[in-house]
Coordinates of C-alpha atoms and ligand atoms in Angstrom, one line a residue:
X1 CA 131.4 79.1 116.6
X2 CA 130.8 79.8 112.9
X3 CA 130.2 83.3 111.8
X4 CA 126.7 84.2 110.6
X5 CA 125.7 86.3 107.6
X6 CA 122.3 87.7 106.8
X7 CA 121.5 88.9 103.3
X8 CA 118.1 90.0 102.0
X9 CA 116.5 91.0 98.7
X10 CA 113.6 93.3 98.4
X11 CA 110.3 91.5 98.7
X12 CA 108.7 91.8 95.3
X13 CA 105.2 93.2 94.5
X14 CA 102.8 90.6 93.3
X15 CA 101.0 92.9 90.9
X16 CA 103.7 92.3 88.4
X17 CA 105.3 89.1 87.1
X18 CA 109.0 88.6 87.6
X19 CA 111.4 90.3 85.2
X20 CA 115.1 90.7 84.8
X21 CA 115.2 93.5 87.4
X22 CA 113.9 91.2 90.1
X23 CA 116.2 88.4 88.9
X24 CA 119.2 90.7 89.1
X25 CA 119.0 91.5 92.8
X26 CA 118.1 87.9 93.6
X27 CA 121.0 86.4 91.7
X28 CA 123.4 88.9 93.3
X29 CA 122.1 87.9 96.7
X30 CA 122.4 84.3 95.9
X31 CA 126.0 84.6 94.7
X32 CA 126.8 86.4 97.9
X33 CA 125.0 83.8 100.1
X34 CA 126.8 81.0 98.3
X35 CA 130.2 82.7 98.6
X36 CA 129.7 83.2 102.3
X37 CA 128.7 79.6 102.8
X38 CA 131.7 78.4 100.9
X39 CA 133.8 80.5 103.3
X40 CA 132.2 78.8 106.2
X41 CA 129.6 81.3 107.3
X42 CA 126.2 80.2 108.6
X43 CA 124.0 82.1 106.1
X44 CA 120.4 83.3 106.3
X45 CA 119.3 84.4 102.8
X46 CA 115.8 85.9 102.7
X47 CA 113.6 86.8 99.8
X48 CA 109.8 86.9 99.4
X49 CA 106.8 88.9 98.2
X50 CA 105.1 92.1 99.1
X51 CA 101.4 91.4 98.9
X52 CA 99.5 94.2 100.6
X53 CA 98.6 97.8 99.5
X54 CA 96.5 99.7 97.0
X55 CA 98.6 98.7 94.0
X56 CA 98.0 95.0 94.6
X57 CA 94.3 95.6 95.4
X58 CA 93.8 97.5 92.2
X59 CA 95.6 94.9 90.1
X60 CA 93.4 92.2 91.7
X61 CA 90.2 94.2 90.9
X62 CA 91.3 94.5 87.3
X63 CA 92.0 90.8 87.1
X64 CA 88.6 90.0 88.7
X65 CA 90.3 88.2 91.6
X66 CA 90.7 88.8 95.3
X67 CA 94.1 90.2 96.3
X68 CA 95.0 86.9 97.9
X69 CA 94.0 85.0 94.8
X70 CA 96.2 87.2 92.8
X71 CA 99.1 86.9 95.3
X72 CA 98.7 83.1 95.4
X73 CA 98.9 82.9 91.7
X74 CA 101.8 85.3 91.2
X75 CA 103.9 84.1 94.1
X76 CA 104.2 80.7 92.3
X77 CA 105.7 82.5 89.3
X78 CA 108.4 84.0 91.6
X79 CA 109.1 80.7 93.3
X80 CA 109.3 78.8 90.1
X81 CA 111.7 81.3 88.6
X82 CA 113.9 81.2 91.7
X83 CA 114.1 77.4 91.4
X84 CA 115.0 77.6 87.8
X85 CA 117.7 80.2 88.6
X86 CA 119.1 78.0 91.4
X87 CA 118.4 80.5 94.1
X88 CA 119.4 79.0 97.4
X89 CA 117.2 81.1 99.7
X90 CA 116.8 80.1 103.4
X91 CA 113.3 81.5 103.7
X92 CA 110.6 83.0 101.5
X93 CA 108.4 85.4 103.3
X94 CA 104.9 86.5 102.1
X95 CA 103.5 89.5 103.8
X96 CA 100.1 87.8 104.0
X97 CA 101.5 85.1 106.3
X98 CA 100.3 85.1 109.9
X99 CA 103.8 85.2 111.2
X100 CA 104.4 88.5 109.3
X101 CA 101.1 90.1 110.2
X102 CA 101.6 89.4 113.9
X103 CA 105.1 90.8 113.7
X104 CA 104.1 94.0 111.9
X105 CA 101.2 94.6 114.4
X106 CA 103.7 94.3 117.3
X107 CA 106.2 96.5 115.6
X108 CA 103.6 99.2 115.1
X109 CA 102.5 98.8 118.7
X110 CA 106.0 99.1 120.0
X111 CA 106.6 102.3 118.0
X112 CA 103.2 103.6 119.2
X113 CA 104.1 102.8 122.8
X114 CA 107.2 105.0 122.4
X115 CA 104.7 107.8 121.6
X116 CA 106.2 108.0 118.1
X117 CA 102.9 107.4 116.3
X118 CA 100.0 109.9 116.6
X119 CA 96.7 110.5 114.8
X120 CA 96.5 113.4 112.4
X121 CA 95.1 114.4 109.0
X122 CA 96.8 114.1 105.8
X123 CA 96.5 116.1 102.6
X124 CA 98.9 115.6 99.8
X125 CA 99.5 114.2 96.4
X126 CA 99.6 110.4 96.1
X127 CA 101.2 108.3 93.5
X128 CA 99.6 104.9 93.6
X129 CA 102.1 103.0 91.5
X130 CA 104.9 104.1 93.8
X131 CA 102.7 104.0 96.9
X132 CA 104.2 107.4 97.9
X133 CA 102.9 110.8 99.0
X134 CA 104.5 113.9 97.6
X135 CA 104.2 117.5 98.5
X136 CA 103.1 119.9 95.8
X137 CA 106.6 121.3 95.5
X138 CA 108.0 117.9 94.9
X139 CA 105.7 117.2 91.9
X140 CA 106.9 117.9 88.4
X141 CA 103.9 119.2 86.3
X142 CA 101.7 117.5 89.0
X143 CA 103.2 114.2 88.1
X144 CA 105.2 111.9 90.3
X145 CA 108.9 112.9 90.4
X146 CA 109.9 109.3 90.5
X147 CA 107.8 107.7 87.7
X148 CA 106.3 110.6 85.9
X149 CA 102.8 109.3 86.3
X150 CA 99.7 111.3 87.4
X151 CA 99.2 111.8 91.1
X152 CA 95.9 112.4 93.0
X153 CA 95.2 114.7 95.9
X154 CA 94.2 112.8 98.9
X155 CA 92.9 114.0 102.2
X156 CA 92.5 111.5 105.0
X157 CA 92.8 110.8 108.6
X158 CA 96.1 109.2 109.1
X159 CA 98.5 108.0 111.8
X160 CA 101.8 109.6 111.6
X161 CA 105.2 108.4 112.6
X162 CA 107.5 111.0 114.2
X163 CA 110.2 110.6 111.7
X164 CA 111.4 114.2 112.3
X165 CA 112.3 113.2 115.8
X166 CA 115.0 110.8 114.5
X167 CA 116.6 113.1 112.0
X168 CA 119.7 113.9 114.1
X169 CA 120.2 110.3 115.2
X170 CA 119.9 109.0 111.6
X171 CA 122.4 111.7 110.4
X172 CA 124.8 110.8 113.1
X173 CA 124.5 107.1 112.3
X174 CA 125.1 107.7 108.6
X175 CA 128.1 109.9 109.3
X176 CA 129.6 107.5 111.8
X177 CA 129.2 104.5 109.5
X178 CA 130.6 105.3 106.1
X179 CA 129.7 101.8 104.9
X180 CA 126.1 101.9 105.9
X181 CA 124.8 103.2 102.6
X182 CA 126.6 102.1 99.4
X183 CA 127.7 103.0 96.8
X184 CA 129.1 106.3 97.9
X185 CA 127.1 108.4 95.4
X186 CA 123.9 107.0 97.0
X187 CA 125.1 107.8 100.5
X188 CA 125.7 111.4 99.5
X189 CA 122.2 111.6 98.0
X190 CA 120.6 110.4 101.2
X191 CA 122.8 112.6 103.4
X192 CA 121.6 115.7 101.6
X193 CA 118.0 114.5 101.7
X194 CA 118.2 114.0 105.5
X195 CA 119.9 117.3 106.0
X196 CA 117.1 119.1 104.2
X197 CA 114.9 118.0 107.1
X198 CA 112.6 115.0 107.7
X199 CA 108.9 115.3 107.8
X200 CA 106.7 113.1 109.9
X201 CA 105.5 110.1 107.8
X202 CA 102.0 109.0 107.2
X203 CA 101.9 105.3 108.2
X204 CA 98.2 104.4 107.8
X205 CA 95.5 104.5 105.1
X206 CA 91.8 104.6 105.2
X207 CA 90.9 104.7 101.5
X208 CA 91.3 101.0 100.9
X209 CA 91.3 97.8 102.9
X210 CA 94.0 95.4 101.7
X211 CA 96.5 95.6 104.4
X212 CA 97.2 94.9 108.1
X213 CA 94.8 96.7 110.4
X214 CA 96.2 99.3 112.7
X215 CA 96.1 97.8 116.2
X216 CA 93.1 99.2 118.0
X217 CA 91.6 101.1 115.0
X218 CA 90.6 98.8 112.2
X219 CA 89.4 101.8 110.0
X220 CA 93.0 102.1 109.1
X221 CA 95.4 99.7 107.4
X222 CA 99.1 100.0 108.0
X223 CA 101.1 101.8 105.3
X224 CA 102.4 99.2 102.9
X225 CA 106.1 100.3 103.3
X226 CA 105.9 100.1 107.1
X227 CA 104.4 96.6 106.6
X228 CA 106.9 95.5 104.0
X229 CA 110.1 96.7 105.6
X230 CA 109.4 94.8 108.7
X231 CA 109.7 91.5 106.7
X232 CA 113.4 91.6 107.4
X233 CA 112.8 91.0 111.1
X234 CA 109.5 89.1 111.0
X235 CA 111.1 86.4 108.9
X236 CA 113.6 85.9 111.7
X237 CA 110.8 85.4 114.3
X238 CA 110.2 89.0 115.6
X239 CA 108.5 89.8 118.0
X240 CA 109.7 86.6 119.6
X241 CA 113.3 86.8 120.7
X242 CA 114.0 83.8 118.6
X243 CA 117.4 82.2 118.0
X244 CA 117.3 83.5 114.4
X245 CA 116.7 87.0 115.5
X246 CA 119.5 86.8 118.0
X247 CA 121.9 85.2 115.5
X248 CA 121.1 87.1 112.4
X249 CA 119.8 90.6 113.3
X250 CA 121.2 93.2 112.4
X251 CA 121.3 92.1 108.7
X252 CA 124.7 92.2 107.1
X253 CA 123.3 93.6 104.0
X254 CA 120.0 94.6 102.4
X255 CA 120.4 94.4 98.6
X256 CA 118.0 96.7 96.8
X257 CA 117.5 98.7 93.6
X258 CA 118.3 102.4 93.6
X259 CA 114.6 103.4 93.4
X260 CA 113.8 102.1 96.9
X261 CA 116.8 103.6 98.6
X262 CA 115.0 106.2 100.7
X263 CA 112.6 103.6 102.1
X264 CA 115.6 101.5 103.2
X265 CA 117.9 104.2 104.5
X266 CA 115.5 106.7 106.0
X267 CA 112.2 105.1 106.8
X268 CA 113.4 101.7 107.9
X269 CA 116.3 102.9 110.1
X270 CA 114.1 105.5 111.8
X271 CA 111.4 102.8 112.5
X272 CA 114.1 100.6 114.0
X273 CA 115.6 103.5 116.1
X274 CA 112.1 104.1 117.5
X275 CA 111.6 100.4 118.2
X276 CA 115.0 100.1 119.9
X277 CA 116.4 97.6 117.4
X278 CA 119.9 97.8 115.8
X279 CA 120.2 99.1 112.3
X280 CA 121.2 96.9 109.4
X281 CA 124.9 97.0 108.8
X282 CA 124.7 97.9 105.1
X283 CA 122.3 98.8 102.4
X284 CA 123.6 98.5 98.9
X285 CA 121.6 100.0 96.0
X286 CA 122.3 98.6 92.6
X287 CA 121.5 100.3 89.3
X288 CA 118.8 99.7 86.8
X289 CA 118.8 97.8 83.5
X290 CA 117.6 99.3 80.3
X291 CA 116.9 97.0 77.4
X292 CA 118.6 97.4 74.1
X293 CA 119.1 101.1 75.1
X294 CA 115.5 101.7 76.2
X295 CA 113.7 101.9 79.5
X296 CA 112.1 98.6 80.3
X297 CA 108.4 98.9 80.4
X298 CA 105.2 97.0 79.8
X299 CA 104.0 99.7 77.4
X300 CA 107.1 99.4 75.3
X301 CA 106.6 95.6 75.4
X302 CA 110.3 95.1 76.0
X303 CA 110.2 93.5 79.4
X304 CA 112.9 90.9 79.6
X305 CA 111.5 87.7 80.8
X306 CA 114.1 85.6 82.6
X307 CA 112.5 82.2 81.9
X308 CA 112.9 82.8 78.2
X309 CA 116.5 83.8 78.6
X310 CA 117.3 80.7 80.7
X311 CA 115.6 78.4 78.2
X312 CA 117.5 79.9 75.4
X313 CA 121.0 80.4 76.9
X314 CA 121.1 78.3 80.1
X315 CA 120.9 79.3 83.7
X316 CA 124.5 79.9 84.4
X317 CA 125.1 82.0 81.3
X318 CA 122.3 84.3 82.5
X319 CA 123.6 84.4 86.0
X320 CA 127.1 85.1 84.7
X321 CA 126.0 87.8 82.3
X322 CA 123.9 89.7 85.0
X323 CA 126.8 89.8 87.4
X324 CA 129.7 90.3 85.0
X325 CA 128.3 92.8 82.5
X326 CA 127.7 95.8 84.7
X327 CA 129.5 96.9 87.9
X328 CA 127.1 96.4 90.7
X329 CA 125.8 99.9 91.6
X330 CA 125.8 101.3 88.1
X331 CA 123.1 101.2 85.5
X332 CA 123.5 98.9 82.6
X333 CA 122.0 97.8 79.3
X334 CA 120.7 94.4 78.5
X335 CA 121.1 93.2 74.9
X336 CA 121.0 89.8 73.4
X337 CA 124.2 90.6 71.4
X338 CA 126.1 91.4 74.6
X339 CA 124.9 88.2 76.2
X340 CA 125.9 86.1 73.3
X341 CA 129.2 87.8 73.1
X342 CA 129.9 87.0 76.8
X343 CA 128.9 83.4 76.3
X344 CA 131.2 83.0 73.3
X345 CA 134.2 84.8 74.5
X346 CA 134.3 84.3 78.3
X347 CA 132.4 81.0 78.7
X348 CA 133.0 79.0 75.6
X349 CA 136.5 80.3 74.6
X350 CA 138.2 81.0 77.9
X351 CA 136.5 78.8 80.6
X352 CA 135.3 75.9 78.5
X353 CA 138.3 75.7 76.3
X354 CA 140.8 75.5 79.1
X355 CA 138.8 72.7 80.7
X356 CA 138.5 70.9 77.4
X357 CA 142.0 71.0 76.3
X358 CA 143.5 70.2 79.7
X359 CA 141.2 67.2 80.4
X360 CA 141.8 66.0 76.9
X361 CA 145.5 66.2 77.3
X362 CA 145.8 64.4 80.6
X363 CA 143.6 61.6 79.1
X364 CA 145.8 61.4 76.1
X365 CA 149.2 61.5 77.9
X366 CA 148.4 59.8 81.3
X367 CA 145.1 57.9 80.7
X368 CA 143.4 60.6 82.8
X369 CA 145.5 60.0 85.9
X370 CA 146.9 62.9 87.9
X371 CA 150.6 62.6 88.3
X372 CA 152.8 63.4 91.3
X373 CA 154.1 66.9 90.4
X374 CA 157.9 67.4 90.4
X375 CA 159.6 70.6 91.5
X376 CA 157.8 73.7 90.2
X377 CA 159.6 75.8 87.5
X378 CA 159.3 79.6 87.6
X379 CA 156.4 79.6 85.1
X380 CA 154.5 77.1 87.3
X381 CA 155.2 79.2 90.4
X382 CA 153.9 82.3 88.8
X383 CA 150.7 80.6 87.7
X384 CA 150.3 79.0 91.2
X385 CA 150.9 82.5 92.7
X386 CA 148.3 84.1 90.5
X387 CA 145.8 81.4 91.5
X388 CA 146.4 81.9 95.2
X389 CA 146.4 85.6 95.0
X390 CA 143.0 85.4 93.3
X391 CA 141.4 84.2 96.6
X392 CA 142.3 87.4 98.5
X393 CA 141.4 89.6 95.6
X394 CA 138.0 88.0 95.2
X395 CA 137.4 88.2 99.0
X396 CA 138.0 91.9 98.9
X397 CA 135.7 92.3 95.9
X398 CA 132.9 90.3 97.6
X399 CA 133.3 92.5 100.7
X400 CA 132.6 95.5 98.4
X401 CA 129.8 93.6 96.5
X402 CA 131.9 94.1 93.4
X403 CA 130.6 91.0 91.6
X404 CA 131.8 92.0 88.2
X405 CA 135.3 92.7 89.4
X406 CA 135.4 89.4 91.3
X407 CA 134.5 87.5 88.1
X408 CA 137.0 89.5 86.1
X409 CA 139.7 88.5 88.7
X410 CA 138.7 84.8 88.3
X411 CA 138.8 85.2 84.5
X412 CA 142.4 86.6 84.7
X413 CA 143.4 83.2 86.2
X414 CA 141.5 81.3 83.5
X415 CA 143.2 83.4 80.8
X416 CA 146.5 82.8 82.6
X417 CA 145.8 79.1 82.4
X418 CA 145.2 79.2 78.6
X419 CA 148.4 81.2 78.2
X420 CA 150.3 78.7 80.5
X421 CA 149.2 75.8 78.3
X422 CA 150.3 77.7 75.2
X423 CA 153.7 78.5 76.7
X424 CA 154.5 75.2 78.3
X425 CA 153.3 73.4 75.2
X426 CA 152.5 70.0 76.6
X427 CA 152.2 68.5 73.1
X428 CA 155.9 69.2 72.6
X429 CA 156.9 67.8 76.0
X430 CA 154.9 64.7 75.2
X431 CA 157.2 63.9 72.3
X432 CA 160.2 63.6 74.5
X433 CA 160.1 60.6 77.0
X434 CA 162.7 62.4 79.2
X435 CA 160.2 65.2 79.8
X436 CA 157.5 62.8 81.2
X437 CA 157.8 64.2 84.8
X438 CA 157.8 67.7 83.5
X439 CA 154.7 67.0 81.5
X440 CA 153.0 65.5 84.6
X441 CA 153.8 68.6 86.6
X442 CA 152.4 71.0 83.9
X443 CA 149.2 68.9 83.8
X444 CA 149.0 69.0 87.6
X445 CA 149.3 72.8 87.7
X446 CA 146.7 73.5 85.0
X447 CA 144.2 71.1 86.6
X448 CA 144.9 72.2 90.2
X449 CA 144.4 75.9 89.3
X450 CA 141.1 75.1 87.7
X451 CA 140.0 73.0 90.6
X452 CA 140.4 76.1 92.8
X453 CA 138.7 78.3 90.2
X454 CA 135.7 76.0 90.1
X455 CA 135.4 75.9 93.9
X456 CA 135.1 79.7 93.8
X457 CA 133.0 79.9 90.7
X458 CA 130.4 77.7 92.6
X459 CA 129.2 81.0 94.2
X460 CA 128.3 82.4 90.8
X461 CA 127.6 79.5 88.5
X462 CA 126.7 76.5 90.7
X463 CA 125.8 74.0 88.0
X464 CA 128.8 74.8 85.9
X465 CA 131.0 74.5 88.9
X466 CA 129.6 71.1 89.8
X467 CA 130.2 69.9 86.3
X468 CA 133.7 71.3 86.2
X469 CA 134.6 69.8 89.5
X470 CA 133.1 66.5 88.5
X471 CA 135.4 66.3 85.5
X472 CA 138.3 67.2 87.8
X473 CA 137.5 64.2 90.0
X474 CA 135.9 66.1 92.9
X475 CA 132.3 65.2 93.9
X476 CA 132.1 67.0 97.3
X477 CA 130.6 70.5 98.0
X478 CA 132.7 73.5 97.2
X479 CA 134.4 74.6 100.4
X480 CA 137.0 76.8 101.9
X481 CA 139.4 74.0 102.7
X482 CA 139.3 73.1 99.0
X483 CA 140.8 76.4 98.0
X484 CA 144.3 75.4 98.9
X485 CA 146.8 74.5 96.3
X486 CA 147.8 70.9 96.6
X487 CA 144.4 69.4 97.5
X488 CA 144.4 67.6 94.1
X489 CA 145.8 64.2 94.9
X490 CA 148.0 62.3 92.5
X491 CA 146.1 59.3 91.3
X492 CA 142.8 61.2 90.8
X493 CA 141.0 60.2 87.7
X494 CA 140.2 63.1 85.4
X495 CA 137.4 62.8 82.8
X496 CA 137.6 64.3 79.4
X497 CA 135.1 67.2 79.5
X498 CA 132.3 67.8 77.1
X499 CA 132.0 71.5 76.1
X500 CA 130.5 73.4 79.0
X501 CA 129.1 76.2 76.8
X502 CA 128.7 75.5 73.1
X503 CA 129.4 78.6 71.0
X504 CA 126.3 80.5 69.8
X505 CA 125.9 82.0 66.4
X506 CA 126.5 85.7 67.0
X507 CA 123.6 86.8 64.8
X508 CA 120.5 87.5 66.9
X509 CA 117.0 87.7 65.7
X510 CA 115.4 89.2 68.9
Ligands
LIG601 N1 107.8 95.8 97.2 C1 108.8 96.7 97.0 C2 110.0 96.4 97.8 C3 109.8 96.2 99.3 S1 111.2 95.7 100.1 C4 110.8 95.9 101.8 C5 109.2 96.9 95.6 N2 108.9 95.8 94.8 S2 109.2 95.8 93.2 O1 108.7 94.5 92.8 O2 108.5 96.9 92.6 O3 110.7 96.0 92.9 C6 111.6 95.2 93.5 C7 113.0 95.5 92.9 O4 113.1 95.3 91.5 C8 113.5 96.9 93.3 O5 114.7 96.8 94.0 C9 113.8 97.5 91.9 O6 115.0 98.3 92.0 C10 114.0 96.3 91.1 N3 113.9 96.6 89.7 C11 112.7 96.9 89.0 N4 113.0 97.2 87.7 C12 114.4 97.1 87.5 C13 115.2 97.3 86.4 N5 114.8 97.6 85.2 N6 116.5 97.0 86.6 C14 117.0 96.6 87.9 N7 116.2 96.5 88.9 C15 114.9 96.8 88.8 O7 109.8 97.9 95.2

């Protein structure tokens, strides 16, 4: 039986159009999903949109639309972008879908039946953009401690979830599962938050209507985070005990941004504990992108629009940049200069150049036909060893969600390839007919190493990998059994490659 793997992105609010922050998590999830598929896992990769709540209702009012009209319009923007970014999701969930609403109602009822939800009264400071209540002591100058925007005092009847009841169980879970919250710095942050004490959580609202009604009391709508977090199980078929739920829950990893860590590592696990469901195996919070050194914001008009980037630089250059530039988990800065630099040095110079020179040489020396390799010399063995070793190193990186390090590891083999060509100097061998077999062996090694590289690179840069593999005479899907040295058969026809990534003028005007 094949192993299963379940990876999720956050579901994105539809009051905003997609930007580089959304693209970042989604590309990371896609690379992981593709990698696991290559390695033979049966993968469920979920993304979607978060369509309820006051924030969406307000945005719709401003736009003169109903919330659903707004959602229908914006969801298309997300889906079109994911298509353009080659995102291979299994399912796209919208919280306005019947399957989700039904699941959330049942989830709420289940927690209520445990006597973990009670009716009370709420009075606190609410930040609408964050959809979060704060106590007065948490506010900074009466502004939201997360986003620094004004908060308003709200008093309302509300249902409460007995989150306090699960404090010890959650603490014990975090302590017993060192990998549950990653990176480590985030885990420590949550540990101290939980240790300070959990308050019961307001899980319903009466001041607006755009949400899922509380079962049995339609004056209330279910709090948008209770609603949204449940998407991770409703998409699998909850409350039905469906095959997907059985096969894929608990999730292997929820990928999120650091700003929504508490929702995923305190609220969500305590809801699940109450409902008697297993907790996700891992929650990984990545950092935030600034843009040319500044916070990205609508008011600064510096929001990086992924469509424009893809049109200008190509989809794989964008995917590569996002995953390579910044270690996953740390904050990073986006700049056009940095992106252009990565394209020119890593993609055009290193990756593209190796493919170009090696496919050109085999065409020049052997009419493009792969030769039977002779016995490997030490230099060949070292190169082969480095290529093979890469597989284990990348596996370990992917386990840690260290995408940047995984790519760096792959690039070490690409650089080793360029160095190997320089040192074996096929052009010199070609001058001596007695070295014909040696030349064939050198060509074999440099093409075989790249064939393996492109099979792995398919997780990160699917179009480029397909092209690369095509030049190398392989038309099939990238797969684990293709990662073995020696799969390249003598007699294979290699096509002289066109440049994969043309160099870009380093000067930028944006
Ligand atoms: N709807 C909630 C998530 C519910 S999940 C059950 C939400 N949506 S969001 O659209 O506001 O944000 C989604 C993600 O985008 C978050 O993970 C957030 O970290 C990420 N980013 C938003 N701006 C970002 C950057 N500037 N940089 C990196 N990621 C950023 O929150």
